Tab-separated table of C-alpha atoms in Angstrom:
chain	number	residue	atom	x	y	z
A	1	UNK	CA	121.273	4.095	141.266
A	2	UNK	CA	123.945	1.262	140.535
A	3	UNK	CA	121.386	-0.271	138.840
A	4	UNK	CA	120.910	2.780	136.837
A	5	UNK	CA	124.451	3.367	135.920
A	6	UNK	CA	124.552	-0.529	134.622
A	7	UNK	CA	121.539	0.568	132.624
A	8	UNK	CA	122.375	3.616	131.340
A	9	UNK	CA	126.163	1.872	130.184
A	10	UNK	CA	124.607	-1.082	128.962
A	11	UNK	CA	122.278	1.101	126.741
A	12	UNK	CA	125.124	3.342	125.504
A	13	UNK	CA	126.740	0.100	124.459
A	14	UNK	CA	124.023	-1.111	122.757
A	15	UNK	CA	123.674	2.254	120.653
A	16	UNK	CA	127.279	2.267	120.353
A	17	UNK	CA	126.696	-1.422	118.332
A	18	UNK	CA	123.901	-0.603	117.018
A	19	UNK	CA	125.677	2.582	115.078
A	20	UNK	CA	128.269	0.161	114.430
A	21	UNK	CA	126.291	-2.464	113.027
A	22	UNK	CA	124.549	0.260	110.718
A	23	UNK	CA	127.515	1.661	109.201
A	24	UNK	CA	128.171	-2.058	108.122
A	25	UNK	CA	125.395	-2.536	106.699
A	26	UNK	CA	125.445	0.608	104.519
A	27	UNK	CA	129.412	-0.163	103.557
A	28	UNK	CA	127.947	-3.683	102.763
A	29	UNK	CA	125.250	-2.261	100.795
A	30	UNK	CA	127.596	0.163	98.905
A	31	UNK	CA	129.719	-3.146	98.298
A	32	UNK	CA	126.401	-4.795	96.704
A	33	UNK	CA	125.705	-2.084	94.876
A	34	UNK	CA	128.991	-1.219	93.157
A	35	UNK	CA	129.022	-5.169	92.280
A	36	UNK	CA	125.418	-4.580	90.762
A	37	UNK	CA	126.915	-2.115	88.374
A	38	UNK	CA	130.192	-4.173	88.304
A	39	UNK	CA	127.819	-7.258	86.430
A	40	UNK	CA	124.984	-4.861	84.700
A	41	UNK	CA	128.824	-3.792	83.256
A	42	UNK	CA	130.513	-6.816	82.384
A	43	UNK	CA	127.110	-8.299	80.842
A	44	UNK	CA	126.910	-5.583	78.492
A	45	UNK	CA	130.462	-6.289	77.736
A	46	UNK	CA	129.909	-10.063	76.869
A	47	UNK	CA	127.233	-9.198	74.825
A	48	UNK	CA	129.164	-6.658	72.410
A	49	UNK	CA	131.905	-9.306	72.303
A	50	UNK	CA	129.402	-11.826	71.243
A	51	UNK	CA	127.436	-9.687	68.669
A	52	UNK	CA	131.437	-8.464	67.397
A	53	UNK	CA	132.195	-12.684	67.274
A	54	UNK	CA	128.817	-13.603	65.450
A	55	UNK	CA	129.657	-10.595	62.838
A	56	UNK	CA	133.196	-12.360	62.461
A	57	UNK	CA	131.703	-15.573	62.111
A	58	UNK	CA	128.859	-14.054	59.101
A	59	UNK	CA	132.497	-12.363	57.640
A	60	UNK	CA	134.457	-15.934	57.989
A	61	UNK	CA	131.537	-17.729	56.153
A	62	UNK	CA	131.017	-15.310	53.492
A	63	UNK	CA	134.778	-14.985	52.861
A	64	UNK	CA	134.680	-18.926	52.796
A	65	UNK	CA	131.576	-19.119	50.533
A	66	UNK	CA	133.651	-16.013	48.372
A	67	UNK	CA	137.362	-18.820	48.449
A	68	UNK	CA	135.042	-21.668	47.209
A	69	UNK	CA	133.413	-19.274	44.043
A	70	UNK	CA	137.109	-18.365	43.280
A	71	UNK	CA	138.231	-21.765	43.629
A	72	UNK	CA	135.473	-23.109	41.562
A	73	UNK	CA	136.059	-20.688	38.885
A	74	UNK	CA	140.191	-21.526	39.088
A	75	UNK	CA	139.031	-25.113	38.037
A	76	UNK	CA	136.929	-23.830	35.396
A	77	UNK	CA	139.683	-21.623	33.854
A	78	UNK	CA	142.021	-24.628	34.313
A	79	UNK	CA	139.853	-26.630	32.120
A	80	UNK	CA	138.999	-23.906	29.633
A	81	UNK	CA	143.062	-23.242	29.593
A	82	UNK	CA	143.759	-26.811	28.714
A	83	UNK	CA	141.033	-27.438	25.901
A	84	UNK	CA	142.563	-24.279	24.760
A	85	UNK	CA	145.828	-25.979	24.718
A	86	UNK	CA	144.502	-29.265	23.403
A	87	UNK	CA	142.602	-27.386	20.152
A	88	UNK	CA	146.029	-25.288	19.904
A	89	UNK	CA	147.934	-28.190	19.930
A	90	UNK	CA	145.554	-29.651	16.877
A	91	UNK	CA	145.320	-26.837	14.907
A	92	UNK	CA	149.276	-26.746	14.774
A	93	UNK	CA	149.599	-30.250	13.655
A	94	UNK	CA	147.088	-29.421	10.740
A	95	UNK	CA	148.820	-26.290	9.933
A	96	UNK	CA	152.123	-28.362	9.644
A	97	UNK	CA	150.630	-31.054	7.728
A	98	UNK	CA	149.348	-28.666	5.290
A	99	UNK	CA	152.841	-26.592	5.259
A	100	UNK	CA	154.361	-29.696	4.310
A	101	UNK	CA	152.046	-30.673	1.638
A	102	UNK	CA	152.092	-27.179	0.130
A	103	UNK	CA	155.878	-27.613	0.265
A	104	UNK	CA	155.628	-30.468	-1.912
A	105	UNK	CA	153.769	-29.589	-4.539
A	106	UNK	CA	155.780	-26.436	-4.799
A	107	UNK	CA	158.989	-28.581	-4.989
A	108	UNK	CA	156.869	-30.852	-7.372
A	109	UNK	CA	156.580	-27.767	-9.600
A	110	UNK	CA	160.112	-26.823	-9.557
């Protein structure tokens, strides 16, 4: 009867642990699963922020590629705005030369 009263304690026990050791293992499964949906979270979170960072990088280059046409045509203007200046400058001169000549011959003729 002692020996069945050491049983009977030693096999309460052993219930008692194992209950104890299956509530651990379903808090511990809860823990795995919450950090499942923790990374199936944060991966779909790197990914938009990659896909947003590759659209800024198309937007950087074309905005780039957009500077470099505008700077391109700047230099183009700048030349076209000097040979204006240059064929200004020219037709001036000739215009004075021939103010001066027609000056001339009208003083000649006074």
């Amino acid at each position: 009867s002692a020996s069945m009263s050491r049983l009977q304690t030693y096999l309460n026990e052993t219930e008692k642990s194992l209950e104890s050791v299956e509530n651990e293992k379903e808090t511990l499964q809860r823990t795995v699963d919450d950090l499942t949906q923790t990374n199936q979270d944060l991966s779909l979170e790197i990914n938009e922020t990659k896909s947003t960072v590759d659209e800024i990088t198309i937007e950087m280059s074309e905005t780039t590629s957009t500077f470099d046409e505008l700077a391109q045509m700047n230099e183009t203007l700048e030349l076209k705005l000097d040979e204006s200046k240059t064929i200004m400058t020219h037709e001036s001169q000739s215009w004075e030369k021939e103010k001066k000549k027609v000056n001339r011959r009208k003083a000649d003729d006074d």
